[in-house]
Amino acid sequence: MPKKTGAKHAPEVYYETYELALVPVRDTVIFPHLMSPLIVGRERSVRAIETANANNQRLAVFLQRDPETQDPATADLFSIGTEVSLGRMLRMPDGTSSVIAQGEHRVQLLSITQTDPYLRALVARMPETNDKSLETEALMRAVLALFEKAVHLSPQLPDDAFIAAMNADTPGGLADLVGSTLNAPLDKRQELLETFDPIKRLQKISVMLAKELDVLELQSKIHTQVQEEVDKTQREYYLREQIKVIQHELGESDTQTREINELRDKIASAGMSKDAQDKAEHELERLGQMPSAAPETAVIRTYLDWLITLPWHKTTTDNLDIPAAAKLLDEQHYGLKKAKERILEYIAVRKLAAEKMRSPILCFVGPPGTGKTSMGRSIAQALGRSFVRVSLGGIHDEAEIRGHRRTYIGALPGRIIQTMKRAATINPVFMLDEVDKIGADFRGDPSAALLEVLDPEQNYAFSDHYLDVPYDLSKVMFITTANILEPIPPALRDRMEVIEFPGYIEEEKVAITKQFLVPRQKEEHGLGEAPKFSDESIRSLIREYTYEAGVRNLEREIANVCRKVARLVAEDKRVPTLVTRESLFKYLGPTKFTYGVKEDKDEIGVATGVAVSDAGGDTMAVEVTLMRGKGGLQLTGQLGDVMQESAQAALSYARTHAKRLNLRVNFDKLDIHIHVPEGAIPKDGPSAGITIATALISALSQRAVHRDVAMTGEITLRGRILPIGGLRDKVLAAHRAGLKTMLIPKKNEKDMVDVPKKIQREMNFVYVERMDQVLPVALTRGRIHPSTKRHLK
């Protein structure tokens, strides 16, 4: 029987100490007056239970501090445990034993008195007060209210748990009951077991219940939201199934459902951007809810087809082999050094910093037929990219670039998006042809719409009115072409890197004809090696049958010759082996053009200038004649405003410096007529200033102008020579005309790098800054005839 002894430091309270068999547990806290399953597997614990059960004795159950400890000592166990009575014991197949333990009292572990064959310990029963006060009653009701909410919200807590709690008549019993049912950690349970004061225990239970309720309420809210979504999905599924049945009865279901499913699969595999995919899925939902006969069905279907077929992520791998690209460009194009160098530089930078560089936006500017469009195609081939082209000539509607809004009947995307669909990749070489021929009217300005397309800071999210979602154009290599820069708006011109395609010189045309044009035309006309074209015939074609900066008409004339020869072959007639200059008359008829040649002799009042047109350079004679009159100046030859002003400036210079130039004439009794042949061709520009001044001074001084001298430059009233443009073409024209000396403004000396070295060696170039330097070179040293002096007076 237990032995009663008085407890220390509390003479009025008696602790009962006695020995009990001890079972250490790893994961169980048993509360007094409550039943709990007890599962043990250690041999000593099994023996302790068997012995206690056989002798109808109780056990002491203590929680281990460390669950991994196999043979716990006194220090390894919590000091407060539970004295339990045992029910029926069952052995399990895995070797463990299970028994129902009924908690009786809280006990304190004093010491372990036996270790074999099972543990025994000296314990002391801890007393418990159950005095009820008004405060205790209120606390119990509060705990019950919280526990009721917890039972209602938690699926793990049974409803009879609250009934049992309602029937607990002591605060300690209520605290233990609620603590045993809550899903609390072991340390919290042990803390409740070690709290002897029922009031404090209830307070801790109240805090635990409040936290548990917060978790349960949040869990319930989440569960409710999930359930609502599930219910909504199930409801939509149910309604869709009903729609399917209705459509099936109407004979619509199979085809429309199959199309919707196909579109859904295509949208998922198209690799769209997030915005585009959201838009496509939204439109697909609308399409699925419409009857197939609805008018808007075709509109939505067309829109989805555009989104699906556009390239969103598909790219081609760039060919970064610079020598191979250079070889390909040289094989397909003769000359055009600057354009080729720019492309090779782009490939080099692409090779070194592919992720950082932006795609260039180039603008090829030059006369027709100089190879701008074909160069773009060659660039795409060199890079290994697809090539697409859009002609902008004559476009007046801004919607041609940005597309029409879907509210319009027959709406379509703009040409940019249409061409990207044709390219099938997001990094093609995209050529915008004839950008200088865009017009504007009441429908908008297409060139303004191009500002976004050709700006790397904006085109990564290009907005097409039809698509209504951003589209990435930042990986596209844009190339624009133009014949002249002036019509292009400044804002658009600023976005492009201009590369000039100058007109071909005669030597380049000869090389292009031999290397490209003749072999191509022979192949297209089914001819073999014969006939061959002599150098004289090629130069005659260039000088006398064509007048252009490019080679387009030259190829037409070669094709004309090849057609004549092909007819001879088809009729089994004798085919000439060589096309000579003389035989061109037979094939092409009389010559169509003449080119400038130098004068036959030195003449007074006739100076040779040079001019540039869209067809290249040519010589230009300036004629001056004097007549008795009233000091008038007459200008003929369809001279423009700038050229007329140059003539006025030349006359003012001559009058101002008449004494120094030894011009003994009375300008008030003299009429001057300046004429520039050919009269039917309009002419303008400031570069004929020194030519007009030289011819005028030659006529006034009666000193002839050297026929071997050509000149170009703008003159001021003070006699200064200002620089001009188009020097390369002008020099080539002078060389072709047989002129040996050429006067050039000093400031244009830097432009001589563009002139072929061969021509620089064959001609004498004089760089002048003032008119005083021009006249000694241009005029002969002959004196004025006496009769002429009398005539001029």
PDB file of N, CA and C in Angstrom, residues 29 110 117 159-160 207 212 228 254 261 299 334 348 363 519 577 636 649 762 784:
ATOM      1  N   VAL A  29       1.337  12.418 -24.510  1.00  0.00           N
ATOM      2  CA  VAL A  29       1.104  13.061 -23.212  1.00  0.00           C
ATOM      3  C   VAL A  29      -0.310  12.667 -22.787  1.00  0.00           C
ATOM      4  N   LEU A 110      10.492  11.267  -8.752  1.00  0.00           N
ATOM      5  CA  LEU A 110      11.531  11.590  -7.773  1.00  0.00           C
ATOM      6  C   LEU A 110      12.834  10.883  -8.113  1.00  0.00           C
ATOM      7  N   PRO A 117      13.916  -6.112 -14.427  1.00  0.00           N
ATOM      8  CA  PRO A 117      13.689  -6.323 -15.867  1.00  0.00           C
ATOM      9  C   PRO A 117      12.856  -5.228 -16.492  1.00  0.00           C
ATOM     10  N   ASP A 159     -18.067  16.042 -32.772  1.00  0.00           N
ATOM     11  CA  ASP A 159     -19.078  16.872 -32.113  1.00  0.00           C
ATOM     12  C   ASP A 159     -19.263  16.481 -30.638  1.00  0.00           C
ATOM     13  N   ASP A 160     -19.055  15.169 -30.317  1.00  0.00           N
ATOM     14  CA  ASP A 160     -19.260  14.769 -28.925  1.00  0.00           C
ATOM     15  C   ASP A 160     -18.155  15.276 -28.015  1.00  0.00           C
ATOM     16  N   VAL A 207      -5.717  30.829 -24.680  1.00  0.00           N
ATOM     17  CA  VAL A 207      -4.786  31.382 -25.678  1.00  0.00           C
ATOM     18  C   VAL A 207      -4.600  30.408 -26.838  1.00  0.00           C
ATOM     19  N   GLU A 212      -5.749  28.656 -32.468  1.00  0.00           N
ATOM     20  CA  GLU A 212      -6.285  27.586 -33.293  1.00  0.00           C
ATOM     21  C   GLU A 212      -7.480  28.071 -34.107  1.00  0.00           C
ATOM     22  N   GLU A 228     -15.853  27.215 -53.966  1.00  0.00           N
ATOM     23  CA  GLU A 228     -16.628  28.038 -54.889  1.00  0.00           C
ATOM     24  C   GLU A 228     -16.094  27.930 -56.311  1.00  0.00           C
ATOM     25  N   ASP A 254     -20.628  18.597 -83.469  1.00  0.00           N
ATOM     26  CA  ASP A 254     -19.401  17.880 -83.788  1.00  0.00           C
ATOM     27  C   ASP A 254     -18.376  18.787 -84.445  1.00  0.00           C
ATOM     28  N   ASN A 261     -11.623  22.851 -80.180  1.00  0.00           N
ATOM     29  CA  ASN A 261     -10.530  22.078 -79.591  1.00  0.00           C
ATOM     30  C   ASN A 261      -9.236  22.242 -80.392  1.00  0.00           C
ATOM     31  N   VAL A 299     -15.382  36.694 -87.943  1.00  0.00           N
ATOM     32  CA  VAL A 299     -14.444  37.744 -87.534  1.00  0.00           C
ATOM     33  C   VAL A 299     -13.503  37.224 -86.458  1.00  0.00           C
ATOM     34  N   TYR A 334      28.907  43.917-107.586  1.00  0.00           N
ATOM     35  CA  TYR A 334      30.189  44.541-107.899  1.00  0.00           C
ATOM     36  C   TYR A 334      30.219  45.932-107.276  1.00  0.00           C
ATOM     37  N   ALA A 348      30.276  41.166 -87.424  1.00  0.00           N
ATOM     38  CA  ALA A 348      31.361  41.089 -86.434  1.00  0.00           C
ATOM     39  C   ALA A 348      30.859  41.433 -85.037  1.00  0.00           C
ATOM     40  N   CYS A 363      19.349  52.732 -94.387  1.00  0.00           N
ATOM     41  CA  CYS A 363      18.625  53.385 -95.473  1.00  0.00           C
ATOM     42  C   CYS A 363      19.563  53.463 -96.669  1.00  0.00           C
ATOM     43  N   PRO A 519      26.120  37.036-118.694  1.00  0.00           N
ATOM     44  CA  PRO A 519      25.861  35.614-118.387  1.00  0.00           C
ATOM     45  C   PRO A 519      24.414  35.350-117.999  1.00  0.00           C
ATOM     46  N   THR A 577      29.404  35.068-133.554  1.00  0.00           N
ATOM     47  CA  THR A 577      30.191  34.679-132.383  1.00  0.00           C
ATOM     48  C   THR A 577      30.559  35.882-131.528  1.00  0.00           C
ATOM     49  N   THR A 636      19.124  81.867-120.749  1.00  0.00           N
ATOM     50  CA  THR A 636      18.301  80.855-121.413  1.00  0.00           C
ATOM     51  C   THR A 636      18.893  79.479-121.159  1.00  0.00           C
ATOM     52  N   ALA A 649      25.735  86.647-109.796  1.00  0.00           N
ATOM     53  CA  ALA A 649      26.940  86.814-108.981  1.00  0.00           C
ATOM     54  C   ALA A 649      28.181  86.898-109.859  1.00  0.00           C
ATOM     55  N   GLU A 762      45.541  59.927-114.657  1.00  0.00           N
ATOM     56  CA  GLU A 762      45.419  60.337-116.054  1.00  0.00           C
ATOM     57  C   GLU A 762      44.989  61.794-116.209  1.00  0.00           C
ATOM     58  N   ILE A 784      43.473  91.027-126.686  1.00  0.00           N
ATOM     59  CA  ILE A 784      42.208  91.452-127.285  1.00  0.00           C
ATOM     60  C   ILE A 784      42.485  92.095-128.647  1.00  0.00           C
TER      61      ILE A 784
END
